[in-house]
mmCIF file of C-alpha atoms in Angstrom:
data_model
loop_
_atom_site.group_PDB
_atom_site.id
_atom_site.type_symbol
_atom_site.label_atom_id
_atom_site.label_comp_id
_atom_site.label_asym_id
_atom_site.label_seq_id
_atom_site.Cartn_x
_atom_site.Cartn_y
_atom_site.Cartn_z
ATOM 1 C CA MET C 1 7.454 -21.267 16.583
ATOM 2 C CA ALA C 2 5.055 -19.849 14.004
ATOM 3 C CA SER C 3 5.285 -16.849 11.693
ATOM 4 C CA PRO C 4 3.946 -13.523 13.015
ATOM 5 C CA TYR C 5 2.172 -13.103 9.688
ATOM 6 C CA LEU C 6 -1.265 -14.725 9.629
ATOM 7 C CA THR C 7 -3.680 -15.988 7.009
ATOM 8 C CA VAL C 8 -7.098 -14.450 6.464
ATOM 9 C CA LEU C 9 -8.745 -17.402 8.223
ATOM 10 C CA GLU C 10 -6.371 -17.229 11.208
ATOM 11 C CA VAL C 11 -7.112 -13.541 11.742
ATOM 12 C CA VAL C 12 -10.870 -14.098 11.466
ATOM 13 C CA ASN C 13 -10.783 -16.985 13.949
ATOM 14 C CA GLU C 14 -8.807 -14.989 16.506
ATOM 15 C CA VAL C 15 -11.431 -12.267 16.316
ATOM 16 C CA CYS C 16 -14.155 -14.911 16.620
ATOM 17 C CA ASP C 17 -12.552 -15.924 19.919
ATOM 18 C CA ARG C 18 -12.596 -12.341 21.174
ATOM 19 C CA MET C 19 -16.205 -11.804 20.062
ATOM 20 C CA ASN C 20 -17.408 -15.098 21.601
ATOM 21 C CA VAL C 21 -18.265 -16.533 18.193
ATOM 22 C CA ARG C 22 -17.583 -20.166 17.312
ATOM 23 C CA ARG C 23 -14.430 -20.733 15.240
ATOM 24 C CA VAL C 24 -14.913 -21.750 11.598
ATOM 25 C CA THR C 25 -13.058 -23.808 9.011
ATOM 26 C CA ALA C 26 -13.978 -21.400 6.199
ATOM 27 C CA THR C 27 -14.848 -17.715 6.203
ATOM 28 C CA THR C 28 -17.985 -18.466 4.168
ATOM 29 C CA THR C 29 -19.526 -20.325 7.135
ATOM 30 C CA ASN C 30 -21.699 -17.483 8.394
ATOM 31 C CA LEU C 31 -22.557 -13.821 7.885
ATOM 32 C CA PHE C 32 -20.216 -12.655 10.662
ATOM 33 C CA THR C 33 -17.110 -14.281 9.167
ATOM 34 C CA ARG C 34 -18.059 -13.149 5.645
ATOM 35 C CA ASN C 35 -18.345 -9.600 6.895
ATOM 36 C CA CYS C 36 -14.998 -9.943 8.682
ATOM 37 C CA VAL C 37 -13.313 -10.437 5.299
ATOM 38 C CA ASN C 38 -14.960 -7.249 4.020
ATOM 39 C CA LEU C 39 -13.706 -5.407 7.092
ATOM 40 C CA ILE C 40 -10.205 -6.808 6.502
ATOM 41 C CA ASN C 41 -10.224 -5.191 3.054
ATOM 42 C CA ASP C 42 -11.085 -1.852 4.680
ATOM 43 C CA ILE C 43 -8.244 -2.263 7.200
ATOM 44 C CA VAL C 44 -5.738 -3.102 4.456
ATOM 45 C CA GLU C 45 -6.638 0.104 2.580
ATOM 46 C CA ASP C 46 -6.249 2.085 5.816
ATOM 47 C CA LEU C 47 -2.820 0.567 6.506
ATOM 48 C CA CYS C 48 -1.634 1.262 2.948
ATOM 49 C CA ASP C 49 -2.625 4.916 3.262
ATOM 50 C CA TYR C 50 -1.028 5.185 6.709
ATOM 51 C CA GLY C 51 2.599 4.875 5.624
ATOM 52 C CA THR C 52 5.304 3.128 3.610
ATOM 53 C CA TRP C 53 5.546 -0.549 4.549
ATOM 54 C CA ASN C 54 8.646 -2.625 3.783
ATOM 55 C CA GLU C 55 6.420 -5.654 3.168
ATOM 56 C CA LEU C 56 4.740 -3.861 0.260
ATOM 57 C CA GLN C 57 7.773 -2.605 -1.656
ATOM 58 C CA ALA C 58 8.173 -3.720 -5.284
ATOM 59 C CA SER C 59 9.714 -2.446 -8.493
ATOM 60 C CA ALA C 60 9.291 -2.661 -12.251
ATOM 61 C CA ALA C 61 11.334 -1.627 -15.265
ATOM 62 C CA VAL C 62 9.884 0.467 -18.093
ATOM 63 C CA ALA C 63 11.520 0.302 -21.524
ATOM 64 C CA MET C 64 11.982 3.877 -22.712
ATOM 65 C CA VAL C 65 11.318 4.921 -26.298
ATOM 66 C CA CYS C 66 12.953 7.953 -27.872
ATOM 67 C CA GLY C 67 10.457 10.830 -27.974
ATOM 68 C CA GLN C 68 7.738 9.073 -25.940
ATOM 69 C CA SER C 69 6.569 10.882 -22.813
ATOM 70 C CA VAL C 70 3.938 8.601 -21.164
ATOM 71 C CA TYR C 71 4.372 4.911 -20.290
ATOM 72 C CA THR C 72 2.418 2.041 -18.783
ATOM 73 C CA ILE C 73 4.251 0.433 -15.857
ATOM 74 C CA PRO C 74 4.492 -3.324 -16.630
ATOM 75 C CA THR C 75 3.286 -5.063 -13.461
ATOM 76 C CA THR C 76 1.336 -7.904 -15.120
ATOM 77 C CA ALA C 77 4.458 -10.104 -15.087
ATOM 78 C CA LEU C 78 4.687 -9.782 -11.287
ATOM 79 C CA VAL C 79 2.879 -12.133 -8.919
ATOM 80 C CA THR C 80 -0.766 -11.209 -8.324
ATOM 81 C CA ALA C 81 0.006 -9.884 -4.840
ATOM 82 C CA LYS C 82 2.288 -7.221 -6.371
ATOM 83 C CA ARG C 83 0.358 -6.407 -9.531
ATOM 84 C CA PHE C 84 -1.491 -3.339 -8.265
ATOM 85 C CA ILE C 85 0.214 -0.051 -7.421
ATOM 86 C CA HIS C 86 -0.773 1.979 -4.379
ATOM 87 C CA SER C 87 1.762 4.789 -4.820
ATOM 88 C CA ILE C 88 5.015 5.468 -6.648
ATOM 89 C CA GLN C 89 7.961 5.959 -4.282
ATOM 90 C CA GLU C 90 10.884 6.597 -6.636
ATOM 91 C CA VAL C 91 11.783 6.721 -10.333
ATOM 92 C CA TYR C 92 15.260 6.658 -11.801
ATOM 93 C CA VAL C 93 16.684 5.922 -15.243
ATOM 94 C CA SER C 94 19.715 3.896 -16.210
ATOM 95 C CA GLY C 95 22.641 6.183 -16.896
ATOM 96 C CA ARG C 96 21.538 8.757 -14.308
ATOM 97 C CA ILE C 97 22.458 8.369 -10.625
ATOM 98 C CA ALA C 98 19.987 10.797 -9.072
ATOM 99 C CA SER C 99 16.295 9.972 -8.747
ATOM 100 C CA LEU C 100 13.863 11.861 -10.938
ATOM 101 C CA GLU C 101 12.102 14.830 -9.359
ATOM 102 C CA PRO C 102 8.309 14.396 -9.121
ATOM 103 C CA ILE C 103 5.908 16.826 -10.798
ATOM 104 C CA ALA C 104 2.811 17.154 -8.631
ATOM 105 C CA ASP C 105 0.828 19.470 -10.915
ATOM 106 C CA LYS C 106 -0.553 17.607 -13.950
ATOM 107 C CA ASN C 107 -1.165 20.903 -15.742
ATOM 108 C CA GLU C 108 2.543 21.683 -15.436
ATOM 109 C CA PHE C 109 3.418 18.278 -16.897
ATOM 110 C CA ARG C 110 1.052 18.782 -19.840
ATOM 111 C CA MET C 111 2.612 22.192 -20.502
ATOM 112 C CA LEU C 112 6.126 20.731 -20.376
ATOM 113 C CA THR C 113 5.282 17.916 -22.792
ATOM 114 C CA ARG C 114 4.052 20.480 -25.314
ATOM 115 C CA THR C 115 7.599 21.810 -25.537
ATOM 116 C CA TYR C 116 8.636 18.449 -27.091
ATOM 117 C CA SER C 117 11.978 18.687 -25.282
ATOM 118 C CA ILE C 118 14.165 15.601 -25.768
ATOM 119 C CA GLY C 119 17.162 14.641 -23.657
ATOM 120 C CA THR C 120 17.915 13.050 -20.292
ATOM 121 C CA PRO C 121 14.723 12.553 -18.245
ATOM 122 C CA SER C 122 15.015 14.466 -14.965
ATOM 123 C CA ARG C 123 11.397 14.722 -13.807
ATOM 124 C CA TYR C 124 8.376 12.445 -13.717
ATOM 125 C CA ALA C 125 4.635 12.703 -13.198
ATOM 126 C CA VAL C 126 1.771 10.335 -12.463
ATOM 127 C CA TYR C 127 -0.384 10.774 -15.558
ATOM 128 C CA GLY C 128 -3.612 8.837 -16.043
ATOM 129 C CA SER C 129 -4.109 5.134 -15.364
ATOM 130 C CA ASP C 130 -3.986 1.832 -17.257
ATOM 131 C CA GLY C 131 -6.509 -1.000 -17.527
ATOM 132 C CA ASP C 132 -5.631 -2.292 -14.048
ATOM 133 C CA GLY C 133 -6.145 1.126 -12.505
ATOM 134 C CA ASN C 134 -2.404 1.552 -12.003
ATOM 135 C CA PRO C 135 -0.867 5.004 -12.525
ATOM 136 C CA ARG C 136 0.884 5.695 -15.809
ATOM 137 C CA LEU C 137 4.330 7.261 -15.792
ATOM 138 C CA GLY C 138 5.140 10.529 -17.529
ATOM 139 C CA LEU C 139 8.775 11.529 -18.192
ATOM 140 C CA PHE C 140 10.251 14.963 -18.896
ATOM 141 C CA PRO C 141 12.198 15.654 -20.984
ATOM 142 C CA ARG C 142 11.221 12.895 -23.381
ATOM 143 C CA PRO C 143 14.007 10.293 -23.629
ATOM 144 C CA GLY C 144 16.638 11.106 -26.222
ATOM 145 C CA THR C 145 18.195 8.692 -28.714
ATOM 146 C CA GLN C 146 20.850 7.645 -26.194
ATOM 147 C CA PHE C 147 18.077 6.363 -23.870
ATOM 148 C CA ASP C 148 16.108 4.498 -26.538
ATOM 149 C CA GLY C 149 15.643 0.928 -25.241
ATOM 150 C CA ASN C 150 17.113 1.740 -21.830
ATOM 151 C CA SER C 151 15.085 1.216 -18.655
ATOM 152 C CA ALA C 152 13.359 3.551 -16.277
ATOM 153 C CA PHE C 153 13.038 1.857 -12.905
ATOM 154 C CA VAL C 154 9.946 2.471 -10.789
ATOM 155 C CA ARG C 155 9.873 1.617 -7.087
ATOM 156 C CA PHE C 156 6.367 1.544 -5.702
ATOM 157 C CA GLN C 157 4.225 0.470 -2.801
ATOM 158 C CA VAL C 158 1.896 -2.381 -3.629
ATOM 159 C CA LEU C 159 -1.863 -2.231 -3.146
ATOM 160 C CA PRO C 160 -2.776 -5.761 -1.995
ATOM 161 C CA PRO C 161 -5.572 -7.362 -4.039
ATOM 162 C CA ARG C 162 -9.059 -7.554 -2.552
ATOM 163 C CA TYR C 163 -9.522 -10.634 -0.387
ATOM 164 C CA GLU C 164 -12.579 -12.819 -0.964
ATOM 165 C CA ALA C 165 -14.284 -15.021 1.613
ATOM 166 C CA GLY C 166 -13.516 -18.707 1.107
ATOM 167 C CA THR C 167 -11.244 -18.215 -1.908
ATOM 168 C CA ASP C 168 -8.466 -16.427 -0.002
ATOM 169 C CA ASP C 169 -8.770 -18.064 3.427
ATOM 170 C CA ASN C 170 -5.217 -19.450 3.295
ATOM 171 C CA VAL C 171 -3.572 -16.314 1.900
ATOM 172 C CA VAL C 172 -0.972 -14.829 4.263
ATOM 173 C CA MET C 173 -1.545 -11.098 4.549
ATOM 174 C CA PRO C 174 1.468 -8.759 4.236
ATOM 175 C CA PHE C 175 0.935 -6.960 7.557
ATOM 176 C CA PRO C 176 1.927 -8.215 11.037
ATOM 177 C CA GLY C 177 -0.730 -10.533 12.411
ATOM 178 C CA ARG C 178 -1.147 -8.637 15.710
ATOM 179 C CA VAL C 179 -1.951 -5.472 13.766
ATOM 180 C CA MET C 180 -4.561 -7.213 11.614
ATOM 181 C CA VAL C 181 -6.219 -8.931 14.583
ATOM 182 C CA ALA C 182 -6.413 -5.684 16.571
ATOM 183 C CA GLY C 183 -7.771 -3.769 13.588
ATOM 184 C CA LEU C 184 -10.399 -6.375 12.763
ATOM 185 C CA HIS C 185 -11.438 -6.671 16.415
ATOM 186 C CA ALA C 186 -12.056 -2.918 16.627
ATOM 187 C CA ALA C 187 -13.912 -2.898 13.303
ATOM 188 C CA ALA C 188 -16.091 -5.837 14.363
ATOM 189 C CA ILE C 189 -17.039 -4.124 17.639
ATOM 190 C CA LEU C 190 -17.970 -0.928 15.785
ATOM 191 C CA ASP C 191 -19.997 -2.879 13.225
ATOM 192 C CA GLU C 192 -21.809 -4.829 15.956
ATOM 193 C CA SER C 193 -22.739 -1.620 17.792
ATOM 194 C CA GLY C 194 -24.242 -0.128 14.649
ATOM 195 C CA GLY C 195 -21.561 2.526 14.351
ATOM 196 C CA VAL C 196 -21.802 3.721 17.957
ATOM 197 C CA GLN C 197 -18.322 4.397 19.328
ATOM 198 C CA THR C 198 -18.628 2.583 22.629
ATOM 199 C CA ASP C 199 -15.925 2.534 25.319
ATOM 200 C CA GLN C 200 -15.099 -1.026 24.253
ATOM 201 C CA TYR C 201 -14.594 0.144 20.672
ATOM 202 C CA LYS C 202 -12.433 3.099 21.734
ATOM 203 C CA ALA C 203 -10.178 0.804 23.775
ATOM 204 C CA ALA C 204 -9.834 -1.702 20.918
ATOM 205 C CA GLN C 205 -9.229 1.065 18.362
ATOM 206 C CA GLY C 206 -6.596 2.669 20.587
ATOM 207 C CA LYS C 207 -4.759 -0.650 20.836
ATOM 208 C CA PHE C 208 -4.896 -0.986 17.041
ATOM 209 C CA PHE C 209 -3.432 2.497 16.578
ATOM 210 C CA VAL C 210 -0.534 1.743 18.928
ATOM 211 C CA LEU C 211 0.278 -1.588 17.235
ATOM 212 C CA ARG C 212 -0.018 -0.018 13.780
ATOM 213 C CA ASN C 213 2.291 2.853 14.702
ATOM 214 C CA ASN C 214 4.868 0.629 16.375
ATOM 215 C CA SER C 215 4.878 -1.922 13.556
ATOM 216 C CA LEU C 216 5.514 0.726 10.922
ATOM 217 C CA GLY C 217 8.248 2.431 12.961
ATOM 218 C CA ARG C 218 9.929 -0.871 13.825
ATOM 219 C CA GLN C 219 11.221 -1.322 10.283
ATOM 220 C CA THR C 220 12.932 2.023 9.881
ATOM 221 C CA ALA C 221 16.498 2.979 10.749
ATOM 222 C CA LYS C 222 16.621 4.265 14.312
ATOM 223 C CA THR C 223 18.780 7.394 14.526
ATOM 224 C CA GLY C 224 17.109 9.160 17.463
ATOM 225 C CA GLU C 225 17.226 12.424 15.515
ATOM 226 C CA PHE C 226 13.619 12.664 14.367
ATOM 227 C CA THR C 227 10.274 12.411 16.082
ATOM 228 C CA ARG C 228 7.050 11.666 14.226
ATOM 229 C CA PHE C 229 3.940 13.098 15.886
ATOM 230 C CA GLN C 230 0.319 12.091 15.413
ATOM 231 C CA PRO C 231 -2.689 12.551 17.681
ATOM 232 C CA GLY C 232 -2.275 10.491 20.838
ATOM 233 C CA MET C 233 1.154 9.018 20.098
ATOM 234 C CA SER C 234 4.662 9.726 18.848
ATOM 235 C CA THR C 235 7.589 7.678 17.597
ATOM 236 C CA ARG C 236 11.320 8.457 17.605
ATOM 237 C CA THR C 237 13.332 7.362 14.561
#
């Protein structure tokens, strides 16, 4: 038995089969397979924006400094596949059980930092970005002396790195293989038709939506108390 998670090349070759294109040993073989890798990158971005995936969860620890309000999240020590941040899910500091409350309005965070309040951080904001394009972390109040050198822990969803034809053929992608194949098949049909949403495309896209929805819901606790609605489908959790 094989893993349900597939490499870039395996996904491309399955779609080649469905599109009646000869299988390849490298995604650089022809223009179709090269373009398939570009389409895969689009699908990955779409899946990341669609929801919170267990396969993409990671965390990092930030060393707090007394009086400092904004920090870079140190992800460079992580493996390349987890270096880039898609979205911050939770922040908490050592010595405080509850998670920090997010501040959505950056203007509010700037106003709060001008108060120069120091104490136990209870709120956080996404403030600016670092050299990798990752969000920087803002804390309020600024850490007091008792937190100097302690850690703030950031749990985040990873943004997978961009896949390149040939170079990343053997990289296993973090999403279920059936989802990636269905998504790439639909994207390839749409690309081949010049953007015209044919009946074949609509059928393939509908299958992708169902697999995407089911795969995301499969890895959540099933209580039967909540129902998530979206156009054309719903999932009980």
